[in-house]
Structure formats: structure tokens, C-alpha cells
């Protein structure tokens, strides 16, 4: 084609190129690029006209220059058109491939963990009688887990058998006063040492004890503990609060029984049983024929604990209680093996979908 152009005048070449540009077609991006190179690149037909234009006699420059510019504009417009056409063809091709009748991907909903469900229910019940939630660290010091709670220095709970100690420096063995909390009473000591009564808090959280893992025991589990300190708080207040809780949690028919017990941080101390809701109190394998199942420990906060935490035990009294979330979940959902709570087996977890 270039050979042809050489013997054509510039005016003829412009006319010829104009005809060609008008009917340019491209079926793909590659074809379009080939055409762009042929007509518009530096060595392409149209820029080459500008080269030849340099040799045009002065008097023809004005008209020829205008025609070349016009041709270039036409060509650019045509290329833009082709580019747009290709773009919409690609969109159409993409749309043609889509199946608009296909059902959308289902959104997989997760389920709430049974321990979360039970924890939230306990919190909900106590929040209705004025309790709020307090939080504290799982890696604690001896002071907040034991000392402030009236544990004697030789108390067995401090023993390595029960408590996981955290080495302060790698390789450096005991004595260490940093440990994994064995109960959330440590959060209660944090609250008591940082604020004055009235105090009415719930302390939910994970706790750790050095036990062999089996269907009935684990090296970690969950607790919700409660603490109420004010003027004139009595054991009767504790009993009423726990009876209210038992009825809300297990049904209006539920009875409670308080048995004397011992905790270093409460005096007097008790353990609370509820009437077995499996046999209705008649006696079954679950309650070992007694008609009662133990669900929590409780008592009046020992004055030594109040004093150690900076609360005047002559002015204030208080009660405390603590329960295992797994134990309550077992009673509610009859889960026989404790390990199921931490194995993340979806076949187990899915069963709580509707709870
Ligand atoms: N902290 C006790 C435990 O972990 C439970 C408890 C709390 C008992 C408060 C009495 C009062 O077993």
C-alpha cells in the first residue's frame, strides 16, 4: 500500500485513507491493535503523511494541513468507536454466560456455643436484679487468686497439683507467683481493691486447674461468680438471690438446698443443690438416687477478705457465689462428656442451632 501511496499525491492519499478509515472493523482487541499500529503509530500511514507534508509547497500547506488534521481526527474517532464496540461485546459475552435463574449461594449461619448460651443466660438472670459484669486477666498473680482471699500459705490449692504456674523467665523454675487463675474470684479481689461498696458484680470467665482430662474433668473450664457487698447484706439475701436464679434457670418448680461447706474466703460457706430436674427429685442415676444435684458454692464474704481488700468489715457485709458453666450446661442439655465442649465438633455444636 505504501508503494501505491508513493506515486499518489498527498491529496489522493488523504482521500484514500479517509475511505479506509470509515469502514475499519475489528472483531477482537488484537485486531484493533494491529489496525492502530498500521494507521496511527509513528510509522503508521497517518503520521507518515505529516512527514511528507514537510516537503509540500508553501501555498498548498494551509489546505493540505487542514485535510490531514481532519483525517487524523476522523481516524481517532473511528478507533474510539471500535474500542467501545469491543468493550460492550465483551460485556455482552460475559452476561450471556451468566445463569440468572441459578439460586444464590446459601449464607452459612454459625451457631452459638452452648457454653456461651448458658453464660449469657446466667448473666441475663442476675442482671435483672442489678448485677453488672466485671472482667479480669486469666494470667494472674498469687495475690489476687489466693492471698487476698484468705488462703493460708500452705493451702493445697496453691500446690502445683492444682495450679498451673507460669515461669517468669524461660527455664527458671519456681517459686513463681504468676499463675493461671483457678477461679474467677480473682476478678472479685480486683473489684474489691479498686472500688468501695456498694458492689454488685458478676465475674464470668475461663479458669484453669491441673487435672487429668476425662469425661468429667478438664484442665480448663468456665465459671460465673457473683459478689454483692453493701450495708446489711445477710445470708437470707444470698438465699433469696440463689432461689430466684434456680427458678429462672431450671423452672419455677425447682427447689434449692444449702449444705454447710468450707471455702477460705467465705464464712459461713455453703454448697447449693437443686432438686434434680431429670427425675423431679424422686432419685435417678444422674442424682445418684438422692434427688438433688450440686450446682454452686457460696457464702458470706469473710471479714478477713474485706479488710485485706481495703473494705471496712464493721460497716459492710457481703455474699459471694460461684458456679461452673459446664455443670449448668450439663444439667440443661444433658451433655455426658465434658470434652465435647472444647472439641469444636460441628455435629455437636449444630444441635444448639435453635437455642
Ligand atoms: N471460687 C470458688 C470455686 O472456684 C467458688 C465460690 C465462689 C465459692 C464464691 C464461694 C463463694 O470453687
Tab-separated table of C-alpha atoms and ligand atoms in Angstrom:
chain	number	residue	atom	x	y	z
A	1	UNK	CA	0.000	0.000	0.000
A	2	UNK	CA	2.847	2.307	0.813
A	3	UNK	CA	4.261	1.737	-2.676
A	4	UNK	CA	0.943	2.928	-4.051
A	5	UNK	CA	0.963	5.982	-1.859
A	6	UNK	CA	4.347	6.999	-3.101
A	7	UNK	CA	3.094	7.618	-6.576
A	8	UNK	CA	-0.152	9.188	-5.316
A	9	UNK	CA	-0.315	12.870	-4.422
A	10	UNK	CA	-0.832	13.744	-0.761
A	11	UNK	CA	-4.402	14.828	-1.523
A	12	UNK	CA	-5.112	11.463	-3.135
A	13	UNK	CA	-3.583	9.626	-0.202
A	14	UNK	CA	-5.763	11.590	2.221
A	15	UNK	CA	-8.875	10.726	0.218
A	16	UNK	CA	-7.897	7.048	0.049
A	17	UNK	CA	-7.144	6.839	3.786
A	18	UNK	CA	-10.423	8.574	4.597
A	19	UNK	CA	-12.324	5.840	2.715
A	20	UNK	CA	-10.389	3.110	4.507
A	21	UNK	CA	-10.836	4.650	7.966
A	22	UNK	CA	-14.608	4.945	7.553
A	23	UNK	CA	-15.024	1.208	7.121
A	24	UNK	CA	-12.455	-0.039	9.619
A	25	UNK	CA	-13.649	-3.133	11.548
A	26	UNK	CA	-12.130	-5.098	14.412
A	27	UNK	CA	-13.515	-8.321	15.891
A	28	UNK	CA	-11.025	-8.512	18.757
A	29	UNK	CA	-8.664	-6.398	20.813
A	30	UNK	CA	-5.733	-7.904	18.874
A	31	UNK	CA	-7.198	-6.890	15.508
A	32	UNK	CA	-7.845	-3.395	16.801
A	33	UNK	CA	-4.247	-3.103	17.985
A	34	UNK	CA	-2.966	-4.239	14.575
A	35	UNK	CA	-5.063	-1.535	12.887
A	36	UNK	CA	-3.887	1.087	15.354
A	37	UNK	CA	-0.281	0.213	14.553
A	38	UNK	CA	-0.976	0.329	10.810
A	39	UNK	CA	-2.680	3.741	10.819
A	40	UNK	CA	-1.795	5.630	13.951
A	41	UNK	CA	1.631	4.561	15.253
A	42	UNK	CA	4.712	6.640	14.492
A	43	UNK	CA	5.438	4.663	11.333
A	44	UNK	CA	1.710	4.302	10.552
A	45	UNK	CA	0.002	5.718	7.478
A	46	UNK	CA	-1.387	8.914	9.015
A	47	UNK	CA	1.730	10.133	10.886
A	48	UNK	CA	3.668	9.369	7.702
A	49	UNK	CA	1.503	11.927	5.892
A	50	UNK	CA	2.803	14.556	8.276
A	51	UNK	CA	6.344	13.559	7.239
A	52	UNK	CA	5.517	14.062	3.574
A	53	UNK	CA	3.754	17.306	4.445
A	54	UNK	CA	7.138	18.876	5.275
A	55	UNK	CA	8.012	18.814	1.540
A	56	UNK	CA	4.711	20.374	0.393
A	57	UNK	CA	4.996	23.781	-1.338
A	58	UNK	CA	4.076	26.698	0.905
A	59	UNK	CA	0.913	27.717	-0.951
A	60	UNK	CA	-0.629	24.216	-0.532
A	61	UNK	CA	0.277	23.859	3.145
A	62	UNK	CA	-2.871	25.521	4.558
A	63	UNK	CA	-5.445	23.352	2.741
A	64	UNK	CA	-3.453	20.107	2.913
A	65	UNK	CA	-2.591	20.646	6.565
A	66	UNK	CA	-6.272	21.129	7.418
A	67	UNK	CA	-7.221	17.929	5.497
A	68	UNK	CA	-4.550	15.827	7.225
A	69	UNK	CA	-5.676	17.081	10.631
A	70	UNK	CA	-9.257	16.350	9.729
A	71	UNK	CA	-8.267	12.810	8.653
A	72	UNK	CA	-6.432	12.241	11.906
A	73	UNK	CA	-9.468	13.363	13.921
A	74	UNK	CA	-11.720	11.076	11.896
A	75	UNK	CA	-9.376	8.155	12.457
A	76	UNK	CA	-9.197	8.804	16.202
A	77	UNK	CA	-12.975	8.995	16.408
A	78	UNK	CA	-13.273	5.721	14.475
A	79	UNK	CA	-10.793	3.970	16.758
A	80	UNK	CA	-12.684	5.173	19.816
A	81	UNK	CA	-15.893	3.812	18.323
A	82	UNK	CA	-14.291	0.433	17.669
A	83	UNK	CA	-12.880	0.312	21.198
A	84	UNK	CA	-16.326	0.964	22.663
A	85	UNK	CA	-17.927	-1.665	20.461
A	86	UNK	CA	-15.398	-4.248	21.595
A	87	UNK	CA	-15.999	-3.335	25.243
A	88	UNK	CA	-19.742	-3.771	25.027
A	89	UNK	CA	-19.281	-7.026	23.075
A	90	UNK	CA	-17.150	-8.366	25.930
A	91	UNK	CA	-19.763	-7.296	28.470
A	92	UNK	CA	-22.487	-8.952	26.460
A	93	UNK	CA	-20.447	-12.157	26.155
A	94	UNK	CA	-19.925	-12.164	29.946
A	95	UNK	CA	-23.607	-11.531	30.607
A	96	UNK	CA	-24.602	-14.292	28.136
A	97	UNK	CA	-22.548	-16.778	30.157
A	98	UNK	CA	-24.327	-15.968	33.442
A	99	UNK	CA	-27.230	-18.116	34.544
A	100	UNK	CA	-29.626	-15.637	36.062
A	101	UNK	CA	-32.008	-18.387	37.135
A	102	UNK	CA	-29.402	-20.018	39.382
A	103	UNK	CA	-30.246	-19.938	43.096
A	104	UNK	CA	-27.811	-17.781	45.083
A	105	UNK	CA	-25.124	-19.371	47.273
A	106	UNK	CA	-26.655	-20.009	50.691
A	107	UNK	CA	-25.282	-17.898	53.563
A	108	UNK	CA	-23.954	-20.296	56.192
A	109	UNK	CA	-25.077	-19.189	59.627
A	110	UNK	CA	-22.942	-20.223	62.585
A	111	UNK	CA	-24.377	-21.444	65.869
A	112	UNK	CA	-23.763	-20.102	69.318
A	113	UNK	CA	-21.670	-22.308	71.576
A	114	UNK	CA	-23.697	-23.986	74.348
A	115	UNK	CA	-21.331	-22.546	76.971
A	116	UNK	CA	-21.902	-19.036	75.585
A	117	UNK	CA	-25.655	-19.613	75.628
A	118	UNK	CA	-25.585	-20.716	79.265
A	119	UNK	CA	-23.172	-17.971	80.330
A	120	UNK	CA	-25.384	-15.331	78.694
A	121	UNK	CA	-28.466	-16.772	80.373
A	122	UNK	CA	-26.826	-16.684	83.823
A	123	UNK	CA	-25.724	-13.081	83.237
A	124	UNK	CA	-29.173	-12.157	81.986
A	125	UNK	CA	-30.886	-13.607	85.075
A	126	UNK	CA	-28.610	-11.830	87.555
A	127	UNK	CA	-28.577	-8.571	85.601
A	128	UNK	CA	-32.320	-8.362	86.268
A	129	UNK	CA	-31.532	-7.999	89.992
A	130	UNK	CA	-28.850	-5.377	89.494
A	131	UNK	CA	-25.634	-7.277	88.770
A	132	UNK	CA	-23.158	-5.952	86.204
A	133	UNK	CA	-20.257	-7.807	84.576
A	134	UNK	CA	-16.605	-7.373	85.595
A	135	UNK	CA	-13.618	-8.735	83.720
A	136	UNK	CA	-10.049	-9.608	84.676
A	137	UNK	CA	-6.916	-11.367	83.384
A	138	UNK	CA	-6.557	-15.146	83.023
A	139	UNK	CA	-2.842	-14.968	83.789
A	140	UNK	CA	-2.923	-13.692	87.354
A	141	UNK	CA	-0.742	-13.255	90.396
A	142	UNK	CA	-0.865	-15.185	93.646
A	143	UNK	CA	-2.132	-12.103	95.476
A	144	UNK	CA	-5.428	-11.822	93.569
A	145	UNK	CA	-6.083	-15.563	93.232
A	146	UNK	CA	-5.076	-16.702	96.735
A	147	UNK	CA	-3.529	-14.270	99.248
A	148	UNK	CA	-6.278	-11.650	99.340
A	149	UNK	CA	-8.834	-14.469	99.534
A	150	UNK	CA	-7.546	-15.738	102.847
A	151	UNK	CA	-5.826	-18.854	101.501
A	152	UNK	CA	-3.258	-19.970	104.065
A	153	UNK	CA	0.287	-20.189	102.648
A	154	UNK	CA	0.190	-23.989	102.823
A	155	UNK	CA	-3.327	-24.338	101.337
A	156	UNK	CA	-3.430	-27.300	98.921
A	157	UNK	CA	-4.983	-25.218	96.136
A	158	UNK	CA	-1.677	-23.369	95.858
A	159	UNK	CA	0.024	-26.670	95.277
A	160	UNK	CA	1.367	-27.480	91.848
A	161	UNK	CA	-1.155	-30.336	91.687
A	162	UNK	CA	-3.978	-27.856	91.204
A	163	UNK	CA	-2.452	-24.705	89.857
A	164	UNK	CA	-0.620	-24.029	86.609
A	165	UNK	CA	2.285	-21.747	87.405
A	166	UNK	CA	3.781	-19.522	84.745
A	167	UNK	CA	7.551	-19.355	84.645
A	168	UNK	CA	8.685	-15.754	84.886
A	169	UNK	CA	11.726	-16.337	82.735
A	170	UNK	CA	12.219	-19.215	80.381
A	171	UNK	CA	13.834	-22.169	82.130
A	172	UNK	CA	13.592	-20.560	85.570
A	173	UNK	CA	11.518	-22.827	87.801
A	174	UNK	CA	9.580	-21.936	90.975
A	175	UNK	CA	8.950	-20.086	93.092
A	176	UNK	CA	6.651	-18.140	90.787
A	177	UNK	CA	3.714	-16.046	91.880
A	178	UNK	CA	2.385	-15.766	88.327
A	179	UNK	CA	-0.207	-18.396	87.514
A	180	UNK	CA	-3.308	-19.230	85.503
A	181	UNK	CA	-6.300	-18.280	87.649
A	182	UNK	CA	-8.018	-21.280	89.226
A	183	UNK	CA	-11.270	-19.376	89.800
A	184	UNK	CA	-12.755	-16.033	88.779
A	185	UNK	CA	-12.790	-14.942	92.439
A	186	UNK	CA	-9.586	-13.198	91.331
A	187	UNK	CA	-11.782	-10.709	89.459
A	188	UNK	CA	-13.703	-10.120	92.686
A	189	UNK	CA	-10.489	-9.198	94.528
A	190	UNK	CA	-9.616	-6.833	91.700
A	191	UNK	CA	-13.017	-5.160	92.031
A	192	UNK	CA	-12.836	-5.002	95.856
A	193	UNK	CA	-9.351	-3.474	95.842
A	194	UNK	CA	-10.316	-0.838	93.278
A	195	UNK	CA	-13.768	0.317	94.374
A	196	UNK	CA	-15.824	0.795	97.515
A	197	UNK	CA	-19.290	-0.711	98.164
A	198	UNK	CA	-21.988	-0.944	97.087
A	199	UNK	CA	-20.531	-3.616	94.790
A	200	UNK	CA	-22.718	-5.970	92.785
A	201	UNK	CA	-20.746	-7.766	90.083
A	202	UNK	CA	-20.696	-10.973	88.079
A	203	UNK	CA	-17.345	-12.393	87.028
A	204	UNK	CA	-17.653	-14.759	84.079
A	205	UNK	CA	-14.546	-16.311	82.566
A	206	UNK	CA	-12.266	-19.229	81.857
A	207	UNK	CA	-10.298	-20.854	84.669
A	208	UNK	CA	-7.537	-23.467	84.749
A	209	UNK	CA	-6.797	-26.404	87.038
A	210	UNK	CA	-4.159	-29.044	86.677
A	211	UNK	CA	-6.417	-32.084	86.290
A	212	UNK	CA	-6.255	-35.148	84.074
A	213	UNK	CA	-8.670	-34.717	81.173
A	214	UNK	CA	-11.626	-37.106	81.226
A	215	UNK	CA	-15.370	-37.113	80.531
A	216	UNK	CA	-15.914	-35.448	83.913
A	217	UNK	CA	-12.887	-33.181	84.350
A	218	UNK	CA	-10.845	-30.845	82.186
A	219	UNK	CA	-7.780	-28.693	82.713
A	220	UNK	CA	-9.844	-25.618	81.885
A	221	UNK	CA	-13.480	-24.773	82.347
A	222	UNK	CA	-15.728	-21.743	82.763
A	223	UNK	CA	-17.212	-20.054	85.764
A	224	UNK	CA	-19.602	-17.286	86.613
A	225	UNK	CA	-19.008	-15.936	90.085
A	226	UNK	CA	-21.007	-13.223	91.823
A	227	UNK	CA	-20.251	-10.732	94.591
A	228	UNK	CA	-22.579	-8.411	96.464
A	229	UNK	CA	-21.257	-6.076	99.162
A	230	UNK	CA	-23.270	-3.371	100.877
A	231	UNK	CA	-24.537	-2.399	104.313
A	232	UNK	CA	-26.690	-5.086	105.978
A	233	UNK	CA	-26.293	-7.801	103.358
A	234	UNK	CA	-27.329	-11.067	105.016
A	235	UNK	CA	-27.302	-14.798	104.359
A	236	UNK	CA	-31.068	-14.541	103.743
A	237	UNK	CA	-30.335	-12.149	100.838
A	238	UNK	CA	-27.943	-14.727	99.409
A	239	UNK	CA	-30.503	-17.487	99.736
A	240	UNK	CA	-33.229	-15.411	98.052
A	241	UNK	CA	-30.957	-14.428	95.162
A	242	UNK	CA	-29.947	-18.061	94.586
A	243	UNK	CA	-33.517	-19.346	94.807
A	244	UNK	CA	-34.581	-16.735	92.261
A	245	UNK	CA	-31.701	-17.823	89.993
A	246	UNK	CA	-32.530	-21.544	90.287
A	247	UNK	CA	-36.189	-20.973	89.410
A	248	UNK	CA	-35.344	-18.730	86.459
A	249	UNK	CA	-32.728	-21.134	85.128
A	250	UNK	CA	-34.364	-24.515	85.722
A	251	UNK	CA	-38.082	-23.743	86.074
A	252	UNK	CA	-40.500	-22.447	88.710
A	253	UNK	CA	-40.832	-25.884	90.359
A	254	UNK	CA	-37.133	-26.020	91.251
A	255	UNK	CA	-36.210	-26.302	94.930
A	256	UNK	CA	-32.836	-25.436	96.460
A	257	UNK	CA	-30.931	-26.879	99.388
A	258	UNK	CA	-27.928	-25.270	101.109
A	259	UNK	CA	-25.410	-27.587	102.763
A	260	UNK	CA	-22.655	-26.302	105.083
A	261	UNK	CA	-19.266	-26.297	103.391
A	262	UNK	CA	-15.884	-24.632	103.575
A	263	UNK	CA	-14.113	-22.035	101.428
A	264	UNK	CA	-11.222	-19.951	102.770
A	265	UNK	CA	-12.857	-16.715	101.585
A	266	UNK	CA	-16.416	-17.156	102.911
A	267	UNK	CA	-17.776	-17.657	106.402
A	268	UNK	CA	-20.226	-19.271	106.746
A	269	UNK	CA	-19.878	-21.226	103.476
A	270	UNK	CA	-22.346	-23.459	101.726
A	271	UNK	CA	-22.864	-25.605	98.692
A	272	UNK	CA	-26.132	-25.344	96.876
A	273	UNK	CA	-28.062	-28.270	95.424
A	274	UNK	CA	-31.123	-28.011	93.222
A	275	UNK	CA	-33.843	-30.625	93.024
A	276	UNK	CA	-32.883	-32.996	90.217
A	277	UNK	CA	-34.861	-31.864	87.193
A	278	UNK	CA	-34.322	-35.191	85.445
A	279	UNK	CA	-36.296	-37.299	87.947
A	280	UNK	CA	-38.153	-34.411	89.578
A	281	UNK	CA	-36.498	-35.203	92.929
A	282	UNK	CA	-37.520	-38.871	93.073
A	283	UNK	CA	-33.964	-40.134	92.661
A	284	UNK	CA	-32.247	-41.338	89.453
A	285	UNK	CA	-28.811	-42.308	88.132
A	286	UNK	CA	-27.982	-38.660	87.390
A	287	UNK	CA	-28.537	-37.516	91.008
A	288	UNK	CA	-27.219	-40.838	92.320
A	289	UNK	CA	-30.595	-41.594	93.847
A	290	UNK	CA	-30.564	-38.540	96.117
A	291	UNK	CA	-32.999	-36.307	94.196
A	292	UNK	CA	-30.503	-33.408	94.478
A	293	UNK	CA	-27.635	-32.163	92.312
A	294	UNK	CA	-24.934	-29.766	93.418
A	295	UNK	CA	-24.568	-26.654	91.276
A	296	UNK	CA	-22.590	-23.993	93.130
A	297	UNK	CA	-20.545	-22.840	96.093
A	298	UNK	CA	-21.413	-19.733	98.095
A	299	UNK	CA	-21.162	-17.937	101.410
A	300	UNK	CA	-20.775	-14.658	103.259
A	301	UNK	CA	-17.536	-12.887	102.355
A	302	UNK	CA	-15.056	-13.499	105.174
A	303	UNK	CA	-14.323	-10.231	107.059
A	304	UNK	CA	-10.592	-11.001	106.619
A	305	UNK	CA	-11.087	-10.768	102.846
A	306	UNK	CA	-12.942	-7.455	103.085
A	307	UNK	CA	-10.220	-5.995	105.303
A	308	UNK	CA	-7.385	-7.318	103.094
A	309	UNK	CA	-9.047	-5.598	100.129
A	310	UNK	CA	-9.466	-2.287	101.962
A	311	UNK	CA	-13.199	-2.530	102.768
A	312	UNK	CA	-14.358	-1.789	106.340
A	313	UNK	CA	-15.838	-5.065	107.616
A	314	UNK	CA	-17.574	-3.272	110.504
A	315	UNK	CA	-19.650	-1.241	108.056
A	316	UNK	CA	-20.102	-3.668	105.175
A	317	UNK	CA	-21.035	-7.285	104.703
A	318	UNK	CA	-21.414	-9.255	101.507
A	319	UNK	CA	-22.119	-12.549	99.863
A	320	UNK	CA	-20.371	-14.394	97.070
A	321	UNK	CA	-21.188	-17.390	94.934
A	322	UNK	CA	-19.509	-19.267	92.112
A	323	UNK	CA	-20.696	-21.832	89.606
A	324	UNK	CA	-19.269	-23.863	86.744
A	325	UNK	CA	-20.862	-23.048	83.395
A	326	UNK	CA	-20.177	-26.576	82.078
A	327	UNK	CA	-22.042	-28.054	85.040
A	328	UNK	CA	-25.115	-25.886	84.398
A	329	UNK	CA	-24.908	-26.683	80.663
A	330	UNK	CA	-24.773	-30.405	81.504
A	331	UNK	CA	-27.930	-30.108	83.522
A	332	UNK	CA	-29.722	-28.094	80.886
A	333	UNK	CA	-28.619	-30.035	77.806
A	334	UNK	CA	-27.601	-33.432	79.285
A	335	UNK	CA	-24.125	-33.406	77.783
A	336	UNK	CA	-22.440	-36.520	79.114
A	337	UNK	CA	-18.837	-35.861	78.116
A	338	UNK	CA	-17.223	-32.562	79.138
A	339	UNK	CA	-14.691	-32.832	76.341
A	340	UNK	CA	-17.388	-32.181	73.737
A	341	UNK	CA	-17.459	-28.533	74.838
A	342	UNK	CA	-13.940	-27.888	73.615
A	343	UNK	CA	-13.552	-30.201	70.628
A	344	UNK	CA	-15.344	-27.959	68.114
A	345	UNK	CA	-17.138	-30.885	66.521
A	346	UNK	CA	-19.812	-29.235	64.383
A	347	UNK	CA	-22.090	-32.280	64.705
A	348	UNK	CA	-22.287	-31.488	68.421
A	349	UNK	CA	-22.405	-27.685	68.050
A	350	UNK	CA	-25.115	-27.715	65.332
A	351	UNK	CA	-27.545	-29.238	67.822
A	352	UNK	CA	-27.721	-25.877	69.593
A	353	UNK	CA	-28.798	-24.073	66.409
A	354	UNK	CA	-32.292	-23.312	67.626
A	355	UNK	CA	-31.344	-22.486	71.227
B	1	LIG	N1	-14.296	-19.795	93.965
B	1	LIG	C1	-14.986	-20.997	94.294
B	1	LIG	C2	-14.515	-22.115	93.357
B	1	LIG	O1	-13.895	-21.828	92.362
B	1	LIG	C3	-16.474	-20.861	94.185
B	1	LIG	C4	-17.027	-19.923	95.209
B	1	LIG	C5	-17.150	-18.601	94.918
B	1	LIG	C6	-17.401	-20.374	96.462
B	1	LIG	C7	-17.674	-17.711	95.840
B	1	LIG	C8	-17.909	-19.498	97.393
B	1	LIG	C9	-18.040	-18.185	97.083
B	1	LIG	O2	-14.768	-23.257	93.580
